[in-house]
Structures are given as structure tokens and as C-alpha cells.
Coordinates of C-alpha atoms in Angstrom, one line a residue:
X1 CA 60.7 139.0 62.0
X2 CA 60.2 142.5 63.7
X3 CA 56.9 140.7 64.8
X4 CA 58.1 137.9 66.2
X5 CA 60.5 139.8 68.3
X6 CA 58.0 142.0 69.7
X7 CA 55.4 139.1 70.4
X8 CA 58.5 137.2 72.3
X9 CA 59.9 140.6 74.1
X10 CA 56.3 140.9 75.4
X11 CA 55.6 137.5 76.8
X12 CA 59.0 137.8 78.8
X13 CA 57.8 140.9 80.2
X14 CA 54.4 139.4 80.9
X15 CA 56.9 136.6 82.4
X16 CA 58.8 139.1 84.2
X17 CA 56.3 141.1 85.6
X18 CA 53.8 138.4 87.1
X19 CA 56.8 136.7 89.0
X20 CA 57.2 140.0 91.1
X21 CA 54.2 139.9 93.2
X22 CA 54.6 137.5 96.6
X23 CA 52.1 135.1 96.1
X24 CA 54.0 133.8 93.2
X25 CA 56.9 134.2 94.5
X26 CA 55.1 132.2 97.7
X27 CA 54.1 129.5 95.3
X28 CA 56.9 129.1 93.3
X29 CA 59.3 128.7 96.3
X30 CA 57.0 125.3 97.5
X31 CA 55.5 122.4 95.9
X32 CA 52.0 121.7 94.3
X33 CA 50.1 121.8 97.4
X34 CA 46.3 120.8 97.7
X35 CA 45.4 122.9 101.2
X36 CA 46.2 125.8 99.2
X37 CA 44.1 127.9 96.9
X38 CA 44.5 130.4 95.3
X39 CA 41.9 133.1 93.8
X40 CA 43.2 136.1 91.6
X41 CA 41.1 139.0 90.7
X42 CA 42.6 140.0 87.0
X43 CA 42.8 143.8 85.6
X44 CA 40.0 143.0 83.8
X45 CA 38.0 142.0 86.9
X46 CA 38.9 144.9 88.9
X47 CA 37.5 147.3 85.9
X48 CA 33.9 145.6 86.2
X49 CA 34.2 146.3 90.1
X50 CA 34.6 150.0 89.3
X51 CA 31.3 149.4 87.3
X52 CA 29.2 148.7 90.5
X53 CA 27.1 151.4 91.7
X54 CA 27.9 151.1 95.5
X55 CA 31.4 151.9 94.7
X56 CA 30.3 154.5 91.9
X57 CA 28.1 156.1 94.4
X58 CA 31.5 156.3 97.0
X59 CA 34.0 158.6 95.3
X60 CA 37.1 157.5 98.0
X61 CA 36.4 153.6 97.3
X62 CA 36.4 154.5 93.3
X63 CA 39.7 156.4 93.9
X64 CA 41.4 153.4 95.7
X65 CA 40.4 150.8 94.0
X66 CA 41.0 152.4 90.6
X67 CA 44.7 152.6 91.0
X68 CA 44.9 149.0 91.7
X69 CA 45.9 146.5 89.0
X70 CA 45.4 143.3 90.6
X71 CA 44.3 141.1 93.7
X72 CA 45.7 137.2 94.9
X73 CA 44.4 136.0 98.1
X74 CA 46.0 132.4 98.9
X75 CA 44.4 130.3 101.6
X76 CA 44.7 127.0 103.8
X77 CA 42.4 126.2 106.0
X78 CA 45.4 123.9 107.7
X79 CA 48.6 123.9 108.4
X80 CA 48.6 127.9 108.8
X81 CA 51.6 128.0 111.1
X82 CA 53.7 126.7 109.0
X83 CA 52.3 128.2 105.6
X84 CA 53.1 131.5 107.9
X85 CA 56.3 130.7 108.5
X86 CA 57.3 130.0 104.9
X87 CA 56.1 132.9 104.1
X88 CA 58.1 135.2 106.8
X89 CA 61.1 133.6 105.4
X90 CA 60.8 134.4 101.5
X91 CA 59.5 137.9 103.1
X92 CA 63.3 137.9 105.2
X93 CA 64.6 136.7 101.9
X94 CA 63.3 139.7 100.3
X95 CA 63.8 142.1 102.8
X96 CA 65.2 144.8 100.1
X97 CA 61.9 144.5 98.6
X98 CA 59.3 144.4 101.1
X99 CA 59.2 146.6 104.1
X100 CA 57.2 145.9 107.2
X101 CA 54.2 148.7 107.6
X102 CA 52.1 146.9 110.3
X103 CA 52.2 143.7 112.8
X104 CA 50.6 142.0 115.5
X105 CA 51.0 138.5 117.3
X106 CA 48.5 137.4 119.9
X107 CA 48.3 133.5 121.1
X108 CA 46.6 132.2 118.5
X109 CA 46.9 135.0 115.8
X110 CA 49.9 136.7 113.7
X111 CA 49.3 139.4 111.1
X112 CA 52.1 141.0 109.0
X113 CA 51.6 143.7 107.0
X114 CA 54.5 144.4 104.2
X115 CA 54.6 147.0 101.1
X116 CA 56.9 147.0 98.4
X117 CA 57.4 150.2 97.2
X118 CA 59.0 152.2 93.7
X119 CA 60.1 155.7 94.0
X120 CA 57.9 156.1 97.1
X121 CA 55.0 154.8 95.6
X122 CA 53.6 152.0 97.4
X123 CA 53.3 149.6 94.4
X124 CA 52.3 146.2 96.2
X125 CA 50.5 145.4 99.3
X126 CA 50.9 142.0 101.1
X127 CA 48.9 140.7 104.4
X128 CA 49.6 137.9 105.8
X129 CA 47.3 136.6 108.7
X130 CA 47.9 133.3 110.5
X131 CA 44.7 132.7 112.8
X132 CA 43.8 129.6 114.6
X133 CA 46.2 127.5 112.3
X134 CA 44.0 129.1 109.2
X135 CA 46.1 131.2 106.9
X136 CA 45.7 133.6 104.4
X137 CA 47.5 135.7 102.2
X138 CA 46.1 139.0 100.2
X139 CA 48.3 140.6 97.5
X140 CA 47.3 143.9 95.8
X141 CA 49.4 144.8 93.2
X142 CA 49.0 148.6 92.1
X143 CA 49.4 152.5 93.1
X144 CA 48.4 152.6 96.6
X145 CA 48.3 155.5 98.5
X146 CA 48.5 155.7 102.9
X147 CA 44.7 156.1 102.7
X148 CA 43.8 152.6 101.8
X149 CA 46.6 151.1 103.8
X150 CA 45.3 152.8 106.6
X151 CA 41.4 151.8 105.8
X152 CA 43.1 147.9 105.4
X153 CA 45.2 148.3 108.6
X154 CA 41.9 149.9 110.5
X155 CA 39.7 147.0 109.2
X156 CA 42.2 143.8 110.7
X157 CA 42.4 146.3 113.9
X158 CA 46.5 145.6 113.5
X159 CA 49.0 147.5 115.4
X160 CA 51.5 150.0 113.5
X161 CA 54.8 149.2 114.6

């Protein structure tokens, strides 16, 4: 009996904790949609990254990417406007949640840049880019620290506001 309680406790945490990050939360809020897709990079997956030897040979790329858990990146290569828009809204929705660390909107471009953090630690790391009605979403899920924000930030050339 004690078994089956644990085995049933743990699969509602499982549950519980994969229906935090945005993408699902993105994807759950809509229906089945064909001009998205979605790619996840598991725990599992990130551990044979660390296994590389570029990123063994670079001590602050094993240092960041060690502390993360997991990757999502959704995209469309349609439609991004409005796929952008939904996805501002569940952000509003959540605004308790997810605070906004970067942004930028040009004439054909917006990027948004949210972390959710847990006692100060940044814990998850959303982007969301609209560009030329093409739009993607990336999710790390994990302890980041400023440092890799910063190196993400510095690579989409988004301004801090």
C-alpha cells in the first residue's frame, strides 16, 4: 500500500512540476495546433551536452549549462503575431510569476525576455521573439545566474529595460 502511495504522490509531482514551465502553460491554454512545434531537450539530454569536449574544454559554458534542468523551444513559422500575442497575455496573466528582464519592439520584430524567480534565484527563463510573423519561444528551466542572462540578452542584441 505504502508503495502505491509513493508511486502516485510522485507522478502528481511529476504532474505538478512539468505544468509550471510557460511553454506548457502556452500550450495548454490553446488548441492542438499544426504550425507549432515543439522540441524539448530532457535532463537527460542536457547531461550528454556537458559530455562534449567544446563545452568541457570552456569552464564558464560547463558552469551555466550545468545548473540547467531543462530546455523547450516552440515554434511557427506563421501566424507569429498572434502566437506573440497569446503568449503576452498568459505572461500578463502570470505577472506574479514572471517578471520582465529585457525587451525590444522594432517594425517587424518584438522580443520579450521574462524570468521567474524562487528566493532570488532565477529558476526559469523565457524568450519570446516575434520576427517577420515567425515566432519562437525558448524556456530554460533551472538555476540561472545574471551571467547567462546577460550572455542570452547580449546574443539577441535586446535592450534592458
Amino acid at each position: 500500500m505504502k508503495r502505491v502511495l509513493l508511486t502516485g504522490w510522485i507522478m502528481f509531482i511529476s504532474l505538478a512540476v512539468s505544468a509550471q514551465d510557460f511553454v506548457t502553460r502556452f500550450l495548454d491554454k490553446r488548441e492542438p495546433d499544426a504550425h507549432l512545434i515543439c522540441v524539448s531537450v530532457s535532463p537527460k539530454m542536457m547531461q550528454e551536452v556537458l559530455k562534449i569536449d567544446v563545452v568541457e574544454e570552456n569552464n564558464d559554458l560547463l558552469d551555466m549549462i550545468s545548473n540547467l534542468k531543462s530546455m523547450q523551444m516552440l515554434t511557427s513559422e506563421v501566424e507569429g503575431a498572434k502566437y506573440f500575442k497569446e503568449a503576452l497575455g498568459i505572461l500578463d496573466k502570470n505577472s506574479e510569476r514572471f517578471k520582465i528582464f529585457g525587451s525590444y519592439d522594432g517594425n517587424s520584430e518584438n522580443y520579450r525576455i521574462m524570468v521567474r524567480k524562487r528566493k532570488n534565484e532565477i529558476v526559469e527563463l523565457v524568450m519570446l521573439v516575434n520576427d517577420n510573423n515567425k515566432f519562437v519561444v525558448i524556456n530554460f528551466t533551472g538555476n540561472m545566474n545574471d551571467k547567462f542572462i546577460s550572455r542570452v540578452v547580449d546574443s539577441m542584441k535586446i535592450k534592458r529595460s
